[in-house]
Structure formats: C-alpha cells, structure tokens
Amino acid sequence: MSERDLTGTLLVATPEIGEGVFRRSVVLLLHHSDEGAQGLILNRPLETEVASILPNWATVTVRDRHVYYGGPVGTDSALGVGLLPVEGSHPAVSLLFDELGLVNLDADPGDIDTLGGAVRVFVGYAGWSPGQLEGEIESGSWYVVDRTPADALTGAADGLWHDVLIRQPGALALVANFPDDPSMN
C-alpha cells in the first residue's frame, strides 16, 4: 500500500517538468492507491466548447463553457466534474470527496441544473501505474498540496499553477514566480 493516500490532493508540476502536457499543470487526484492513480489536469482549457461535443450540457457548465484537457489517457471519452450543494447529494453525481463529484454525462442535463451550473467537462485523464506517481514525487516532479473547493472549477484556470503555489506556506510560495524561461532571468 502507498505510504499515504493522496486522493483529493493537488499535484502541482515543479519547474523540473519543463515541457510536455504536464508543464505547469495542476492535477486533481481523483483516486490514489497501490494499484495506481488517476487525476484530471485542471488548467488546460481547449478551444472546443462544450456545446460542440455535448450540446445539451452547454447550459449547465461553468462560466467559460470550454472543454478541458484532463490528461493524455482516454481522450476519446469525457468526464464531468461538479460541485454539490453543501450537505447535498444528487442522483446523477457520484461523490468523490467533500462536495466534489463525477457527473453522469448520460443523465438529463436538466436534472443537473440544481447544481447551479457548477459542472466542468474534461476530455481524457491523467493516469499512473502502481508506484509510478510515488517515483515522480520522490524525483521532484510534483509538489503535493491541499486543494480548495474552488480549484476544480476555477474561472481563472490559466493562472491556477501560480495561484495554487502562491497560497502555499514558506519557500514553496516563491516557486509561483519561477520564470517561464529561466535562461531569460
């Protein structure tokens, strides 16, 4: 078994990840166990709007209405993530942790309106085989930090890497100002 279950935490890419899909990414870990891990990249909006792939869902998604790139695995499928009302439950939402759940995109979007438009659609997800994520954390590729309820559906996804780091205690907050290209510093 993993030393610590990281389900529900954020993985924040360190400057060590200088290129590729995980560069400056913020990943919400949906599941972590000794069998591996799955998560969603929260800060990769695509040009595609929800209305173009799931027309009925366009009215219940969060403000920007874009589909997000959740990761390189399963990019032929979509996942919905939504916030439940405090102390609430919903028949079309499978609770993940706290108030966040996976939304059944086969359900009637009209039934989801009670969530107040707090749904985001992701294409694909990030996945790690057993021990892989732990090795990446140990090698310095990821910071593991606590999430806030607003992180998954933020309206400022492009700045999420910076915003998550700047709220961390101590020296970790300084990484938020790490330049895009250190050679230009």
PDB file of C-alpha atoms in Angstrom:
ATOM      1  CA  MET A   1       0.000   0.000   0.000  1.00  0.00           C
ATOM      2  CA  SER A   2       1.108   3.565  -0.656  1.00  0.00           C
ATOM      3  CA  GLU A   3       2.586   5.364   2.314  1.00  0.00           C
ATOM      4  CA  ARG A   4      -0.125   7.988   2.100  1.00  0.00           C
ATOM      5  CA  ASP A   5      -3.374   8.075   0.160  1.00  0.00           C
ATOM      6  CA  LEU A   6      -3.194  11.241  -1.917  1.00  0.00           C
ATOM      7  CA  THR A   7      -6.785  11.105  -3.161  1.00  0.00           C
ATOM      8  CA  GLY A   8      -8.266  14.597  -3.198  1.00  0.00           C
ATOM      9  CA  THR A   9      -4.956  16.442  -3.172  1.00  0.00           C
ATOM     10  CA  LEU A  10      -3.407  18.511  -5.935  1.00  0.00           C
ATOM     11  CA  LEU A  11      -0.269  17.664  -7.813  1.00  0.00           C
ATOM     12  CA  VAL A  12       1.472  20.829  -8.923  1.00  0.00           C
ATOM     13  CA  ALA A  13       4.170  20.393 -11.548  1.00  0.00           C
ATOM     14  CA  THR A  14       7.563  21.553 -10.365  1.00  0.00           C
ATOM     15  CA  PRO A  15       9.843  23.519 -12.685  1.00  0.00           C
ATOM     16  CA  GLU A  16      11.570  20.153 -13.299  1.00  0.00           C
ATOM     17  CA  ILE A  17       8.760  19.406 -15.767  1.00  0.00           C
ATOM     18  CA  GLY A  18       9.880  21.884 -18.373  1.00  0.00           C
ATOM     19  CA  GLU A  19       7.876  20.648 -21.351  1.00  0.00           C
ATOM     20  CA  GLY A  20       5.021  18.414 -22.425  1.00  0.00           C
ATOM     21  CA  VAL A  21       1.420  18.145 -21.271  1.00  0.00           C
ATOM     22  CA  PHE A  22       2.294  18.328 -17.589  1.00  0.00           C
ATOM     23  CA  ARG A  23       4.386  21.511 -17.798  1.00  0.00           C
ATOM     24  CA  ARG A  24       2.999  23.923 -15.162  1.00  0.00           C
ATOM     25  CA  SER A  25      -0.027  21.711 -14.710  1.00  0.00           C
ATOM     26  CA  VAL A  26      -2.233  21.346 -11.665  1.00  0.00           C
ATOM     27  CA  VAL A  27      -3.722  17.866 -11.324  1.00  0.00           C
ATOM     28  CA  LEU A  28      -6.582  16.944  -9.017  1.00  0.00           C
ATOM     29  CA  LEU A  29      -6.056  13.362  -7.850  1.00  0.00           C
ATOM     30  CA  LEU A  30      -9.381  11.572  -8.116  1.00  0.00           C
ATOM     31  CA  HIS A  31      -8.005   8.240  -6.919  1.00  0.00           C
ATOM     32  CA  HIS A  32      -4.711   7.021  -5.464  1.00  0.00           C
ATOM     33  CA  SER A  33      -3.904   3.555  -4.181  1.00  0.00           C
ATOM     34  CA  ASP A  34      -1.276   0.844  -4.516  1.00  0.00           C
ATOM     35  CA  GLU A  35      -2.940  -0.021  -7.859  1.00  0.00           C
ATOM     36  CA  GLY A  36      -2.034   3.382  -9.337  1.00  0.00           C
ATOM     37  CA  ALA A  37      -3.530   6.848  -9.571  1.00  0.00           C
ATOM     38  CA  GLN A  38      -5.918   8.824 -11.739  1.00  0.00           C
ATOM     39  CA  GLY A  39      -6.450  12.542 -11.898  1.00  0.00           C
ATOM     40  CA  LEU A  40      -7.528  15.487 -14.011  1.00  0.00           C
ATOM     41  CA  ILE A  41      -5.394  18.357 -15.243  1.00  0.00           C
ATOM     42  CA  LEU A  42      -7.396  21.385 -14.097  1.00  0.00           C
ATOM     43  CA  ASN A  43      -5.687  24.160 -16.021  1.00  0.00           C
ATOM     44  CA  ARG A  44      -5.764  23.155 -19.695  1.00  0.00           C
ATOM     45  CA  PRO A  45      -8.818  24.718 -21.375  1.00  0.00           C
ATOM     46  CA  LEU A  46      -9.265  23.710 -25.005  1.00  0.00           C
ATOM     47  CA  GLU A  47     -10.597  25.825 -27.854  1.00  0.00           C
ATOM     48  CA  THR A  48     -13.526  23.412 -28.101  1.00  0.00           C
ATOM     49  CA  GLU A  49     -16.735  24.482 -26.392  1.00  0.00           C
ATOM     50  CA  VAL A  50     -18.969  22.019 -24.570  1.00  0.00           C
ATOM     51  CA  ALA A  51     -21.832  22.850 -26.972  1.00  0.00           C
ATOM     52  CA  SER A  52     -19.901  21.375 -29.894  1.00  0.00           C
ATOM     53  CA  ILE A  53     -19.499  17.910 -28.337  1.00  0.00           C
ATOM     54  CA  LEU A  54     -22.304  17.734 -25.753  1.00  0.00           C
ATOM     55  CA  PRO A  55     -24.892  20.308 -26.908  1.00  0.00           C
ATOM     56  CA  ASN A  56     -27.369  19.586 -24.114  1.00  0.00           C
ATOM     57  CA  TRP A  57     -24.718  20.243 -21.467  1.00  0.00           C
ATOM     58  CA  ALA A  58     -23.686  23.722 -22.594  1.00  0.00           C
ATOM     59  CA  THR A  59     -26.179  25.458 -20.319  1.00  0.00           C
ATOM     60  CA  VAL A  60     -25.095  23.736 -17.102  1.00  0.00           C
ATOM     61  CA  THR A  61     -21.337  24.083 -17.365  1.00  0.00           C
ATOM     62  CA  VAL A  62     -19.280  26.709 -15.578  1.00  0.00           C
ATOM     63  CA  ARG A  63     -18.946  30.207 -16.978  1.00  0.00           C
ATOM     64  CA  ASP A  64     -16.285  29.734 -19.655  1.00  0.00           C
ATOM     65  CA  ARG A  65     -18.109  26.821 -21.354  1.00  0.00           C
ATOM     66  CA  HIS A  66     -14.885  25.278 -22.692  1.00  0.00           C
ATOM     67  CA  VAL A  67     -13.964  21.625 -22.614  1.00  0.00           C
ATOM     68  CA  TYR A  68     -10.785  20.979 -20.616  1.00  0.00           C
ATOM     69  CA  TYR A  69      -7.956  18.609 -21.408  1.00  0.00           C
ATOM     70  CA  GLY A  70      -7.939  16.270 -18.409  1.00  0.00           C
ATOM     71  CA  GLY A  71      -4.914  14.273 -19.498  1.00  0.00           C
ATOM     72  CA  PRO A  72      -3.429  12.001 -22.126  1.00  0.00           C
ATOM     73  CA  VAL A  73      -5.334   8.817 -21.201  1.00  0.00           C
ATOM     74  CA  GLY A  74      -8.785   8.057 -22.623  1.00  0.00           C
ATOM     75  CA  THR A  75      -9.043  11.175 -24.769  1.00  0.00           C
ATOM     76  CA  ASP A  76     -11.934   9.598 -26.639  1.00  0.00           C
ATOM     77  CA  SER A  77     -14.183   9.990 -23.600  1.00  0.00           C
ATOM     78  CA  ALA A  78     -15.470  12.868 -21.495  1.00  0.00           C
ATOM     79  CA  LEU A  79     -15.776  13.215 -17.723  1.00  0.00           C
ATOM     80  CA  GLY A  80     -17.975  15.700 -15.926  1.00  0.00           C
ATOM     81  CA  VAL A  81     -16.992  17.134 -12.565  1.00  0.00           C
ATOM     82  CA  GLY A  82     -19.429  19.099 -10.445  1.00  0.00           C
ATOM     83  CA  LEU A  83     -19.858  20.707  -7.057  1.00  0.00           C
ATOM     84  CA  LEU A  84     -22.729  19.517  -4.922  1.00  0.00           C
ATOM     85  CA  PRO A  85     -24.553  21.878  -2.606  1.00  0.00           C
ATOM     86  CA  VAL A  86     -23.304  21.721   0.975  1.00  0.00           C
ATOM     87  CA  GLU A  87     -24.650  18.652   2.761  1.00  0.00           C
ATOM     88  CA  GLY A  88     -26.204  17.580  -0.532  1.00  0.00           C
ATOM     89  CA  SER A  89     -26.374  14.604  -2.786  1.00  0.00           C
ATOM     90  CA  HIS A  90     -27.572  14.154  -6.338  1.00  0.00           C
ATOM     91  CA  PRO A  91     -28.675  11.020  -8.223  1.00  0.00           C
ATOM     92  CA  ALA A  92     -26.576  11.942 -11.299  1.00  0.00           C
ATOM     93  CA  VAL A  93     -23.401  12.674  -9.318  1.00  0.00           C
ATOM     94  CA  SER A  94     -21.044  10.146  -7.717  1.00  0.00           C
ATOM     95  CA  LEU A  95     -19.408  11.809  -4.752  1.00  0.00           C
ATOM     96  CA  LEU A  96     -15.598  11.797  -4.908  1.00  0.00           C
ATOM     97  CA  PHE A  97     -14.745  13.712  -1.753  1.00  0.00           C
ATOM     98  CA  ASP A  98     -16.182  16.628   0.181  1.00  0.00           C
ATOM     99  CA  GLU A  99     -18.531  18.448  -2.205  1.00  0.00           C
ATOM    100  CA  LEU A 100     -16.926  17.331  -5.492  1.00  0.00           C
ATOM    101  CA  GLY A 101     -18.323  14.537  -7.633  1.00  0.00           C
ATOM    102  CA  LEU A 102     -18.248  12.894 -11.037  1.00  0.00           C
ATOM    103  CA  VAL A 103     -21.273  13.895 -13.091  1.00  0.00           C
ATOM    104  CA  ASN A 104     -23.004  11.263 -15.208  1.00  0.00           C
ATOM    105  CA  LEU A 105     -22.931  12.890 -18.655  1.00  0.00           C
ATOM    106  CA  ASP A 106     -25.550  10.369 -19.845  1.00  0.00           C
ATOM    107  CA  ALA A 107     -28.046  11.880 -17.400  1.00  0.00           C
ATOM    108  CA  ASP A 108     -30.520  14.574 -18.355  1.00  0.00           C
ATOM    109  CA  PRO A 109     -28.704  17.921 -18.016  1.00  0.00           C
ATOM    110  CA  GLY A 110     -31.960  19.462 -16.799  1.00  0.00           C
ATOM    111  CA  ASP A 111     -31.634  17.309 -13.695  1.00  0.00           C
ATOM    112  CA  ILE A 112     -28.211  18.812 -13.050  1.00  0.00           C
ATOM    113  CA  ASP A 113     -29.446  22.410 -13.092  1.00  0.00           C
ATOM    114  CA  THR A 114     -29.859  22.092  -9.342  1.00  0.00           C
ATOM    115  CA  LEU A 115     -26.059  22.163  -9.110  1.00  0.00           C
ATOM    116  CA  GLY A 116     -26.165  25.817 -10.110  1.00  0.00           C
ATOM    117  CA  GLY A 117     -24.052  25.456 -13.238  1.00  0.00           C
ATOM    118  CA  ALA A 118     -21.086  24.125 -11.342  1.00  0.00           C
ATOM    119  CA  VAL A 119     -20.077  21.454 -13.872  1.00  0.00           C
ATOM    120  CA  ARG A 120     -16.917  21.229 -15.981  1.00  0.00           C
ATOM    121  CA  VAL A 121     -16.332  18.766 -18.820  1.00  0.00           C
ATOM    122  CA  PHE A 122     -12.906  17.163 -19.257  1.00  0.00           C
ATOM    123  CA  VAL A 123     -11.617  15.095 -22.168  1.00  0.00           C
ATOM    124  CA  GLY A 124      -9.217  12.391 -21.036  1.00  0.00           C
ATOM    125  CA  TYR A 125      -7.491  11.967 -17.708  1.00  0.00           C
ATOM    126  CA  ALA A 126      -4.022  11.513 -16.239  1.00  0.00           C
ATOM    127  CA  GLY A 127      -3.043   8.057 -15.080  1.00  0.00           C
ATOM    128  CA  TRP A 128      -0.117   6.433 -13.295  1.00  0.00           C
ATOM    129  CA  SER A 129       0.715   2.762 -12.908  1.00  0.00           C
ATOM    130  CA  PRO A 130       1.489   1.283  -9.471  1.00  0.00           C
ATOM    131  CA  GLY A 131       4.410   3.119  -7.892  1.00  0.00           C
ATOM    132  CA  GLN A 132       4.896   5.474 -10.847  1.00  0.00           C
ATOM    133  CA  LEU A 133       3.431   8.570  -9.197  1.00  0.00           C
ATOM    134  CA  GLU A 134       5.341   7.944  -5.982  1.00  0.00           C
ATOM    135  CA  GLY A 135       8.555   7.754  -8.025  1.00  0.00           C
ATOM    136  CA  GLU A 136       7.759  11.017  -9.815  1.00  0.00           C
ATOM    137  CA  ILE A 137       7.053  12.760  -6.491  1.00  0.00           C
ATOM    138  CA  GLU A 138      10.272  11.403  -4.999  1.00  0.00           C
ATOM    139  CA  SER A 139      12.288  12.551  -8.028  1.00  0.00           C
ATOM    140  CA  GLY A 140      10.988  16.110  -7.648  1.00  0.00           C
ATOM    141  CA  SER A 141       8.467  16.326 -10.482  1.00  0.00           C
ATOM    142  CA  TRP A 142       5.449  17.160  -8.331  1.00  0.00           C
ATOM    143  CA  TYR A 143       4.535  19.176  -5.278  1.00  0.00           C
ATOM    144  CA  VAL A 144       1.652  17.622  -3.345  1.00  0.00           C
ATOM    145  CA  VAL A 145      -0.592  20.276  -1.807  1.00  0.00           C
ATOM    146  CA  ASP A 146      -4.092  20.621  -0.410  1.00  0.00           C
ATOM    147  CA  ARG A 147      -6.881  21.788  -2.700  1.00  0.00           C
ATOM    148  CA  THR A 148      -9.594  24.331  -2.105  1.00  0.00           C
ATOM    149  CA  PRO A 149     -13.203  23.773  -3.212  1.00  0.00           C
ATOM    150  CA  ALA A 150     -12.803  26.387  -5.962  1.00  0.00           C
ATOM    151  CA  ASP A 151      -9.755  24.814  -7.650  1.00  0.00           C
ATOM    152  CA  ALA A 152     -11.609  22.252  -9.782  1.00  0.00           C
ATOM    153  CA  LEU A 153     -13.937  24.782 -11.397  1.00  0.00           C
ATOM    154  CA  THR A 154     -11.938  27.980 -11.228  1.00  0.00           C
ATOM    155  CA  GLY A 155     -12.738  30.725 -13.688  1.00  0.00           C
ATOM    156  CA  ALA A 156      -9.027  31.553 -13.830  1.00  0.00           C
ATOM    157  CA  ALA A 157      -7.638  28.195 -14.975  1.00  0.00           C
ATOM    158  CA  ASP A 158      -4.768  29.756 -16.919  1.00  0.00           C
ATOM    159  CA  GLY A 159      -3.375  31.208 -13.679  1.00  0.00           C
ATOM    160  CA  LEU A 160      -4.103  28.198 -11.464  1.00  0.00           C
ATOM    161  CA  TRP A 161      -0.473  26.978 -11.284  1.00  0.00           C
ATOM    162  CA  HIS A 162       0.606  30.362  -9.922  1.00  0.00           C
ATOM    163  CA  ASP A 163      -2.453  30.778  -7.690  1.00  0.00           C
ATOM    164  CA  VAL A 164      -2.056  27.372  -6.012  1.00  0.00           C
ATOM    165  CA  LEU A 165       1.654  27.888  -5.383  1.00  0.00           C
ATOM    166  CA  ILE A 166       1.382  31.453  -4.092  1.00  0.00           C
ATOM    167  CA  ARG A 167      -1.003  30.368  -1.320  1.00  0.00           C
ATOM    168  CA  GLN A 168       1.441  27.741  -0.004  1.00  0.00           C
ATOM    169  CA  PRO A 169       3.391  28.385   3.172  1.00  0.00           C
ATOM    170  CA  GLY A 170       7.077  29.241   3.254  1.00  0.00           C
ATOM    171  CA  ALA A 171       9.516  28.912   0.399  1.00  0.00           C
ATOM    172  CA  LEU A 172       7.125  26.937  -1.796  1.00  0.00           C
ATOM    173  CA  ALA A 173       5.175  30.145  -2.469  1.00  0.00           C
ATOM    174  CA  LEU A 174       8.289  31.601  -4.089  1.00  0.00           C
ATOM    175  CA  VAL A 175       8.107  28.983  -6.855  1.00  0.00           C
ATOM    176  CA  ALA A 176       4.961  30.728  -8.111  1.00  0.00           C
ATOM    177  CA  ASN A 177       7.225  33.415  -9.558  1.00  0.00           C
ATOM    178  CA  PHE A 178       9.601  30.997 -11.280  1.00  0.00           C
ATOM    179  CA  PRO A 179      10.094  32.401 -14.815  1.00  0.00           C
ATOM    180  CA  ASP A 180       8.748  30.550 -17.856  1.00  0.00           C
ATOM    181  CA  ASP A 181      12.253  30.522 -19.286  1.00  0.00           C
ATOM    182  CA  PRO A 182      14.911  30.628 -16.532  1.00  0.00           C
ATOM    183  CA  SER A 183      17.607  31.472 -19.079  1.00  0.00           C
ATOM    184  CA  MET A 184      15.856  34.811 -19.649  1.00  0.00           C
ATOM    185  CA  ASN A 185      16.103  35.688 -15.958  1.00  0.00           C
TER     186      ASN A 185
END
